[in-house]
Short mmCIF file of N, CA and C in Angstrom, two decimals:
data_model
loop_
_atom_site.label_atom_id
_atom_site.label_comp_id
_atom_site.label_asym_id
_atom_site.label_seq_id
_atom_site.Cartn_x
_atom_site.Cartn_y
_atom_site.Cartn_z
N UNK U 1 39.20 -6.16 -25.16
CA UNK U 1 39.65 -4.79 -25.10
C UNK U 1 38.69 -3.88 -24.35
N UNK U 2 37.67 -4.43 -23.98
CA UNK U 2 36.43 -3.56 -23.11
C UNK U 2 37.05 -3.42 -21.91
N UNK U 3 37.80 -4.19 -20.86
CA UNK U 3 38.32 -3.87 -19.49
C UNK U 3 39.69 -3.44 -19.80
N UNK U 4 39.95 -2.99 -21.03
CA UNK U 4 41.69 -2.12 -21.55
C UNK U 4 41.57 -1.06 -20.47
N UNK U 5 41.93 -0.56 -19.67
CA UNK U 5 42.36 0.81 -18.80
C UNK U 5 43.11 1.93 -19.94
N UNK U 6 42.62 2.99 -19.83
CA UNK U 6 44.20 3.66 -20.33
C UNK U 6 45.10 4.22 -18.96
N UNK U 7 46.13 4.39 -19.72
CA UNK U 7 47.26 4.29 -18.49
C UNK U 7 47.01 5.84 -17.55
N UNK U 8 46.38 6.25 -17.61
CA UNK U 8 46.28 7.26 -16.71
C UNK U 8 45.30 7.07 -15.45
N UNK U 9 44.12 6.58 -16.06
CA UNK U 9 43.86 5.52 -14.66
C UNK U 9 44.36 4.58 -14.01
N UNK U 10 45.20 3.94 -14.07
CA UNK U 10 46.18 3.15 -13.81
C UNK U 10 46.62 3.38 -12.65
N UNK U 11 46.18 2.91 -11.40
CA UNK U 11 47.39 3.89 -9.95
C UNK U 11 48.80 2.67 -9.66
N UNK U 12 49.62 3.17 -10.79
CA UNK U 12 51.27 2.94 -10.30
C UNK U 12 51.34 4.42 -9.89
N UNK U 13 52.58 4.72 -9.43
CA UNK U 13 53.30 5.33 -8.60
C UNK U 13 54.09 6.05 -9.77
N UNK U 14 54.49 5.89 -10.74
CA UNK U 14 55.29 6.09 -11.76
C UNK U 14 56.12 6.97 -11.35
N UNK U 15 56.84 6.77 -10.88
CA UNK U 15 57.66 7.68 -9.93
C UNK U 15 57.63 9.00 -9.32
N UNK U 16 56.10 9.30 -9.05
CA UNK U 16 55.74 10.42 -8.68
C UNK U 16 56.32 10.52 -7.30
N UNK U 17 55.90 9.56 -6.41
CA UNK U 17 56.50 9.88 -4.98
C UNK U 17 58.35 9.98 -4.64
N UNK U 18 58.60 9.32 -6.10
CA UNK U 18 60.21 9.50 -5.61
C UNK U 18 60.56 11.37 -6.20
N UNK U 19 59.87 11.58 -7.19
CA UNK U 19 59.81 13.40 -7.56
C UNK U 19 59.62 13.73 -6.39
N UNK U 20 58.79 13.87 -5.69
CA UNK U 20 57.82 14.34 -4.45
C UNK U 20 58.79 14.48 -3.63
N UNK U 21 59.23 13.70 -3.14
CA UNK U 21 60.59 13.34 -2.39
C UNK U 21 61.91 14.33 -2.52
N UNK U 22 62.26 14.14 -3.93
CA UNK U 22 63.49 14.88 -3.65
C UNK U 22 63.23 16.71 -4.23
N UNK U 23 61.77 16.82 -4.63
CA UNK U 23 61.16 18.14 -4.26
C UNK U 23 61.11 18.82 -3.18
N UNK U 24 60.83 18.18 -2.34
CA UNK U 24 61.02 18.07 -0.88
C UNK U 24 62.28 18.74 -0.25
N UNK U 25 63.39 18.05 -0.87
CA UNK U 25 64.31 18.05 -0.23
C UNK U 25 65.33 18.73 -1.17
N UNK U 26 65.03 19.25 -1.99
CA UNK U 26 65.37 20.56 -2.96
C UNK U 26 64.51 21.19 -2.18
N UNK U 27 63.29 21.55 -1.57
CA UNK U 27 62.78 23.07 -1.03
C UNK U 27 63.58 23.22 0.44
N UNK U 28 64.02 21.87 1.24
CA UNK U 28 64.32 22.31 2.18
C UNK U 28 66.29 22.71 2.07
N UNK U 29 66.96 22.90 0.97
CA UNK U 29 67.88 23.15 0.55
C UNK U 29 67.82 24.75 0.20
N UNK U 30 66.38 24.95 -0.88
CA UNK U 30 66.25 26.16 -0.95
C UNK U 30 65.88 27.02 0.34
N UNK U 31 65.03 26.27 1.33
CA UNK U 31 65.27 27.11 1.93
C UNK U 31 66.42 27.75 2.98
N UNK U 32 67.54 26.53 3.49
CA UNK U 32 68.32 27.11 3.88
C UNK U 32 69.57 28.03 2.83
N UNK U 33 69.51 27.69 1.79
CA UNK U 33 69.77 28.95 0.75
C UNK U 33 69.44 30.28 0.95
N UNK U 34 67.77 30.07 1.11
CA UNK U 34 67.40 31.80 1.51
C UNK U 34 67.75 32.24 2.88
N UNK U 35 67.94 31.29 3.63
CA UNK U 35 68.54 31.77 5.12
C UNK U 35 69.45 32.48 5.01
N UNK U 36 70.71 32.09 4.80
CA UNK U 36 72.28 32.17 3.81
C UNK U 36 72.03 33.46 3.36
N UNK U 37 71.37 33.82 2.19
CA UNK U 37 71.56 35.03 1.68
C UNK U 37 71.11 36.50 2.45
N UNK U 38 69.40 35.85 3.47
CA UNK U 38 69.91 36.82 4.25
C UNK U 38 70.28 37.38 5.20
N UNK U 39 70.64 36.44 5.79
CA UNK U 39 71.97 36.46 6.69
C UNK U 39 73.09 37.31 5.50
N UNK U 40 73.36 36.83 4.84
CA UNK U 40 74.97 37.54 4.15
C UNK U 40 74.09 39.38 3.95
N UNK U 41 73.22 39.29 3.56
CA UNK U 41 73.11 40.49 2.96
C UNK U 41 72.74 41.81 4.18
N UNK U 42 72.13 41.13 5.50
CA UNK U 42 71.96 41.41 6.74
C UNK U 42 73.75 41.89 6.78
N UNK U 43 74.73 40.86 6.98
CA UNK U 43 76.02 40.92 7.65
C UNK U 43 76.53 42.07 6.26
N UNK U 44 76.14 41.87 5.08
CA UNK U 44 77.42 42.82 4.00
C UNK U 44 76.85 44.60 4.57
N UNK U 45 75.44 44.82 5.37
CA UNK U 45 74.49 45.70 5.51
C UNK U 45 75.54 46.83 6.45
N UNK U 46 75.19 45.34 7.66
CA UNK U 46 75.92 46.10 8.93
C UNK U 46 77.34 45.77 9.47
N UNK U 47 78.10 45.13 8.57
CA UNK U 47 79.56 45.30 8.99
C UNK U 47 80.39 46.11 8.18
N UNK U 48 81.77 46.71 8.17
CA UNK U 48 82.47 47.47 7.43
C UNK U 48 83.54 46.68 6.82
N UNK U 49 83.28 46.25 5.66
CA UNK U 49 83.94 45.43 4.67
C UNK U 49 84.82 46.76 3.95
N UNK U 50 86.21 46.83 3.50
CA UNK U 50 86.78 47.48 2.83
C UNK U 50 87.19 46.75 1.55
N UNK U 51 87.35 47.39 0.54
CA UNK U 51 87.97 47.46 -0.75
C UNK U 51 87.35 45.83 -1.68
N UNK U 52 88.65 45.31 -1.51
CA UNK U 52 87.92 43.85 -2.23
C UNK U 52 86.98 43.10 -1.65
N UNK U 53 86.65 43.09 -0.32
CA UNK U 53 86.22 42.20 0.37
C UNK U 53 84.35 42.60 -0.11
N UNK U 54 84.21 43.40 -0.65
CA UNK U 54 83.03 43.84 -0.90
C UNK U 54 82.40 43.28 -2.16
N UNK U 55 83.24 43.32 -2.63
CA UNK U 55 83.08 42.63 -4.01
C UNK U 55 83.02 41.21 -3.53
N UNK U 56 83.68 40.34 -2.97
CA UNK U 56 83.40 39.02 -2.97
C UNK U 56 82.10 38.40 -1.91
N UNK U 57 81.70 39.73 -0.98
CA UNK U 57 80.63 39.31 -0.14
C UNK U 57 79.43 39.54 -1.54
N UNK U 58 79.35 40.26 -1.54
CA UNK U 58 78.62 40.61 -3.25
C UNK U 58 78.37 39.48 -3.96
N UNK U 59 79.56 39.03 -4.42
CA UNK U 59 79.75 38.09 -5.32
C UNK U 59 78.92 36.17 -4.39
N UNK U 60 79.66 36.62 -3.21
CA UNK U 60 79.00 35.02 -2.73
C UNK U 60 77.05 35.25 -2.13
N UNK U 61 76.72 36.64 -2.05
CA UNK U 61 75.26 36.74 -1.80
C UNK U 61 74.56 36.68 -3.56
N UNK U 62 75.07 37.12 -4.72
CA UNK U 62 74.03 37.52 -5.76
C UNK U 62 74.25 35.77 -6.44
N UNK U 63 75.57 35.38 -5.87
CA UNK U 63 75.78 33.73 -6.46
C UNK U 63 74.16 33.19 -5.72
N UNK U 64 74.30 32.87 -4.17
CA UNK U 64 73.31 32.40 -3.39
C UNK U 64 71.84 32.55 -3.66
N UNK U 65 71.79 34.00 -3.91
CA UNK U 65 70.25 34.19 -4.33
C UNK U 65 69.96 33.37 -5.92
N UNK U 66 71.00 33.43 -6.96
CA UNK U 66 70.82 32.64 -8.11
C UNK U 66 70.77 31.18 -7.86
N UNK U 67 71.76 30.66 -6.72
CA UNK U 67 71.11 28.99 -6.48
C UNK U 67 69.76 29.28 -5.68
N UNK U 68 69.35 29.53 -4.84
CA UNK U 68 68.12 29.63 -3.92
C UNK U 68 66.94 29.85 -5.34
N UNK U 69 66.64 30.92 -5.57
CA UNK U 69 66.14 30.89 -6.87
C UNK U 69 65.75 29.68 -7.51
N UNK U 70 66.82 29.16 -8.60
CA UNK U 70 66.88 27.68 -8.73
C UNK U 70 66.34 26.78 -7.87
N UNK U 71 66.97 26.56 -7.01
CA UNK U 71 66.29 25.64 -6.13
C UNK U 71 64.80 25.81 -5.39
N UNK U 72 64.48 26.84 -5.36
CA UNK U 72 62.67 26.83 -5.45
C UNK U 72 62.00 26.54 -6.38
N UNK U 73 62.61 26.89 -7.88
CA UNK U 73 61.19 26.49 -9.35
C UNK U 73 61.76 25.09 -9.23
N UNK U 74 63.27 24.79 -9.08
CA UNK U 74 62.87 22.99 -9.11
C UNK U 74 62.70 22.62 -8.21
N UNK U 75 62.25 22.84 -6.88
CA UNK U 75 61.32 22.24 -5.97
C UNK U 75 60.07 22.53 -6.38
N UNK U 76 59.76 23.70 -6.29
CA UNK U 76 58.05 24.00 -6.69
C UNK U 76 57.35 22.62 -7.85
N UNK U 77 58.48 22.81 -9.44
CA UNK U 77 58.33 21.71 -10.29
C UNK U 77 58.26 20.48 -10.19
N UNK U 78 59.30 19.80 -9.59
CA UNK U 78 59.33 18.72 -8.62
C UNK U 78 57.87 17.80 -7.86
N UNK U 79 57.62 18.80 -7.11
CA UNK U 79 56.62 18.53 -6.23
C UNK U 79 55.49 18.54 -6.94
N UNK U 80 55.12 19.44 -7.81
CA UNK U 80 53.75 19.97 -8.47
C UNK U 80 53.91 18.68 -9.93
N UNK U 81 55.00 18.26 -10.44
CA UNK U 81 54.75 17.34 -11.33
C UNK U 81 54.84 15.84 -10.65
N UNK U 82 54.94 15.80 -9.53
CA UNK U 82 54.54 14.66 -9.01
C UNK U 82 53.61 14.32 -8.36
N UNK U 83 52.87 15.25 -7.41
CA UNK U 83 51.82 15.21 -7.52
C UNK U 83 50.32 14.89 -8.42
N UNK U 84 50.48 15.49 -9.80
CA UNK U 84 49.57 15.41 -10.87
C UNK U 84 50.25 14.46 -12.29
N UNK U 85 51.35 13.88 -11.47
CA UNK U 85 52.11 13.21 -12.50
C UNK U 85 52.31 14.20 -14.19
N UNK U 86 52.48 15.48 -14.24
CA UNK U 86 52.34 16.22 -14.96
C UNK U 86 53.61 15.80 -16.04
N UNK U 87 53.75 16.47 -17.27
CA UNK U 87 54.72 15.95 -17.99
C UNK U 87 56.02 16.98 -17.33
N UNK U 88 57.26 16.91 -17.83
CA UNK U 88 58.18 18.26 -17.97
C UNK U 88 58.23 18.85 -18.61
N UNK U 89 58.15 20.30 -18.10
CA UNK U 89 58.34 22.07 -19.07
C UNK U 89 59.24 22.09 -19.79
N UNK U 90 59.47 21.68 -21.01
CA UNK U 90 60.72 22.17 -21.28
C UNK U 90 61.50 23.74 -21.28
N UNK U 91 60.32 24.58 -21.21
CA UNK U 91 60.89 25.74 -20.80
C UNK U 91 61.55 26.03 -19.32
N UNK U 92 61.03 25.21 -18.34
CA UNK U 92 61.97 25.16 -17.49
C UNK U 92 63.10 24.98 -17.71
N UNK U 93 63.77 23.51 -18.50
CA UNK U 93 64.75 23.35 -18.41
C UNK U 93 65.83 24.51 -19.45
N UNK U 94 65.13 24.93 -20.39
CA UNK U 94 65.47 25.61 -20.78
C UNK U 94 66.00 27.24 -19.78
N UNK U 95 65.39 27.43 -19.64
CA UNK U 95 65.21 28.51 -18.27
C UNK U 95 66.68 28.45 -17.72
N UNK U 96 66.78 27.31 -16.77
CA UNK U 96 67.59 26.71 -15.99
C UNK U 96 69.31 26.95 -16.82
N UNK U 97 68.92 26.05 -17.99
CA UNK U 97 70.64 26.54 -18.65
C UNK U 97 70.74 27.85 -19.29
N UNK U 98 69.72 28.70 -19.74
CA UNK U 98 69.99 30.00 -19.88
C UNK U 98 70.56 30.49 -18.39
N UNK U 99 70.39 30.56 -17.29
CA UNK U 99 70.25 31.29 -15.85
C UNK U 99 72.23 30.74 -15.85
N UNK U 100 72.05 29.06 -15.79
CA UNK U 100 73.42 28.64 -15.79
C UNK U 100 74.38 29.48 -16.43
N UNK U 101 74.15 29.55 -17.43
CA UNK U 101 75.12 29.72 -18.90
C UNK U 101 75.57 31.44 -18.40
N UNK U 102 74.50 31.88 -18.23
CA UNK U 102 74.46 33.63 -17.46
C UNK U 102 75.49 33.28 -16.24
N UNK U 103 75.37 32.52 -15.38
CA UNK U 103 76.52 32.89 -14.29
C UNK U 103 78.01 32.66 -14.81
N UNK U 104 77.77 31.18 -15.47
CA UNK U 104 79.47 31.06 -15.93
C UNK U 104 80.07 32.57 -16.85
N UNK U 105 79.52 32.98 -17.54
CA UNK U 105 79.47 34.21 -18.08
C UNK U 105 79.86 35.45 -17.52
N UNK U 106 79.42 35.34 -16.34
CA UNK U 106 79.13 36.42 -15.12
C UNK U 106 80.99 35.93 -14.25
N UNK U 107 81.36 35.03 -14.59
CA UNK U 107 82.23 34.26 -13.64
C UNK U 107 83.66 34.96 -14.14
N UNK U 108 83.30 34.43 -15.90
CA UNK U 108 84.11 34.72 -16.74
C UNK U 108 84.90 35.95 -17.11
N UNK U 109 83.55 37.13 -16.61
CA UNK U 109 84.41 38.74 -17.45
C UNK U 109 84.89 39.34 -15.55
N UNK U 110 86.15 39.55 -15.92
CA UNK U 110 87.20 40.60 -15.00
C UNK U 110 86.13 41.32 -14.45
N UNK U 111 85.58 42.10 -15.40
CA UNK U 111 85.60 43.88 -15.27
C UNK U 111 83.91 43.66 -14.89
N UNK U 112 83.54 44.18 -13.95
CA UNK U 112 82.25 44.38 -13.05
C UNK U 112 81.77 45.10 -13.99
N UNK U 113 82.16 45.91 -14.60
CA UNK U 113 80.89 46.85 -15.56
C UNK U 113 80.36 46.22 -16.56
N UNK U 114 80.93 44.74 -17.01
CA UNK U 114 80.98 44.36 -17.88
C UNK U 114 79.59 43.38 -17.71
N UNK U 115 79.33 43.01 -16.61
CA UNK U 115 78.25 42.35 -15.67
C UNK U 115 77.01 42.69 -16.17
N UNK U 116 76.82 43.73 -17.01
CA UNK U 116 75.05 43.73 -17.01
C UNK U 116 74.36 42.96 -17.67
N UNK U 117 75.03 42.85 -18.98
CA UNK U 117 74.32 41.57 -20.00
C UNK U 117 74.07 40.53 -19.27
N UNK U 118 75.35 39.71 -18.51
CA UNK U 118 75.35 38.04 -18.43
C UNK U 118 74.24 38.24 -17.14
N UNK U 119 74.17 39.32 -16.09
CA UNK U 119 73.09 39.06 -15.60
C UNK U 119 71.78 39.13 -15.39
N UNK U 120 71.17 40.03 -17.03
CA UNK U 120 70.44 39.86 -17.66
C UNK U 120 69.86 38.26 -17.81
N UNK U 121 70.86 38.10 -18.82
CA UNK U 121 70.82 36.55 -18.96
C UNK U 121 70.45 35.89 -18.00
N UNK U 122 70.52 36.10 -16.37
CA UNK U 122 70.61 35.07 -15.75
C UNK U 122 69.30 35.75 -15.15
N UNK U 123 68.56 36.43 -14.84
CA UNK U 123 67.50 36.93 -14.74
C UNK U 123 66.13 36.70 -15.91
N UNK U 124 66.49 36.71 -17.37
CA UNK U 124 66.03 35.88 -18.47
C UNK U 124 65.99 34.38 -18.08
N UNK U 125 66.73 34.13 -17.84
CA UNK U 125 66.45 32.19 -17.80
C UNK U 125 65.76 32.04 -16.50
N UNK U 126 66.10 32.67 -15.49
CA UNK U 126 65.12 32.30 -13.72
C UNK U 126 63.73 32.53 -13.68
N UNK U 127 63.46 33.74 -14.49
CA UNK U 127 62.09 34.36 -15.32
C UNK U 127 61.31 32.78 -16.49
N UNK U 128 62.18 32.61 -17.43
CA UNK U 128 61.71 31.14 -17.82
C UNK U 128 61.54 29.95 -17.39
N UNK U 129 62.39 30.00 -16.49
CA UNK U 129 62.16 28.51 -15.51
C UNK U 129 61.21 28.59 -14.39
N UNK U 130 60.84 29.92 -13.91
CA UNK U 130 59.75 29.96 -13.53
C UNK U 130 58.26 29.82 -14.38
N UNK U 131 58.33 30.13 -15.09
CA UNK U 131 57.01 30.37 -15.51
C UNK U 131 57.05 28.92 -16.50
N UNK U 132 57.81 28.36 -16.53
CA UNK U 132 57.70 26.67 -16.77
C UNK U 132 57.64 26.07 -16.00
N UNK U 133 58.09 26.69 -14.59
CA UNK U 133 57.43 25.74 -13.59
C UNK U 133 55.68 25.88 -13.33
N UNK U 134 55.27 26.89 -13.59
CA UNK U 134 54.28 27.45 -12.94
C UNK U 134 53.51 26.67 -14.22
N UNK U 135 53.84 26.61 -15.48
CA UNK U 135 52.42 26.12 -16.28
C UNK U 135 52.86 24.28 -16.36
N UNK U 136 53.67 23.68 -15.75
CA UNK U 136 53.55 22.22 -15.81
C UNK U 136 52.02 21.48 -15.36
#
């Protein structure tokens, strides 16, 4: 038991480089996400959208910024727990289905005024999944 290793010295791979990987390729998703939004928010700026159409450019830029969002703490997480082979936040994931649970919510009520809570909510969970990404 004198040449026992514990497993953290150990150099397997333990699937850090396959994290690494699709961290990777979640940031380069997020970033054409952030392209997307501002581009849309550039185009909702300077073109003349009437009546409904405002609401759904709205609706497909504040959707975009909530995936882009997402898709940076789980790239950032991704990458940073594979690197240091770190464990998972569960407050991330937690984070993540609060933010979720906030859009379906957000999807759900008719009435736009009705919008402030669920996107609360979804500002509450992006706020947690960050800062579970950040202490992994």
């Amino acid at each position: 038991m004198q040449n026992a290793h514990h497993s953290s010295e150990i150099g397997t791979t333990d699937g850090s480089v396959l994290r690494t990987g699709f961290g990777w390729a979640l940031g380069a998703i997020a970033v054409l996400l952030t392209l997307f939004a501002a581009w849309g928010s550039v185009d909702l700026a300077t073109h003349d959208y009437i009546g409904g159409e405002v609401a759904i450019v709205q609706a497909l830029i504040g959707t975009t910024i909530v995936l882009a969002t997402m898709a940076w703490v789980g790239a950032i997480a991704l990458i940073k727990s594979g690197r240091d082979r770190s464990r998972h936040s569960s407050l991330l994931s937690i984070g993540l289905v609060v933010a979720i649970l906030g859009a379906i919510a957000v999807s759900a009520l008719p009435v736009h005024s009705l919008w402030a809570v669920p996107l609360g909510v979804i500002g509450v969970g992006l706020v947690m999944s960050v800062v579970g990404a950040i202490r992994m």
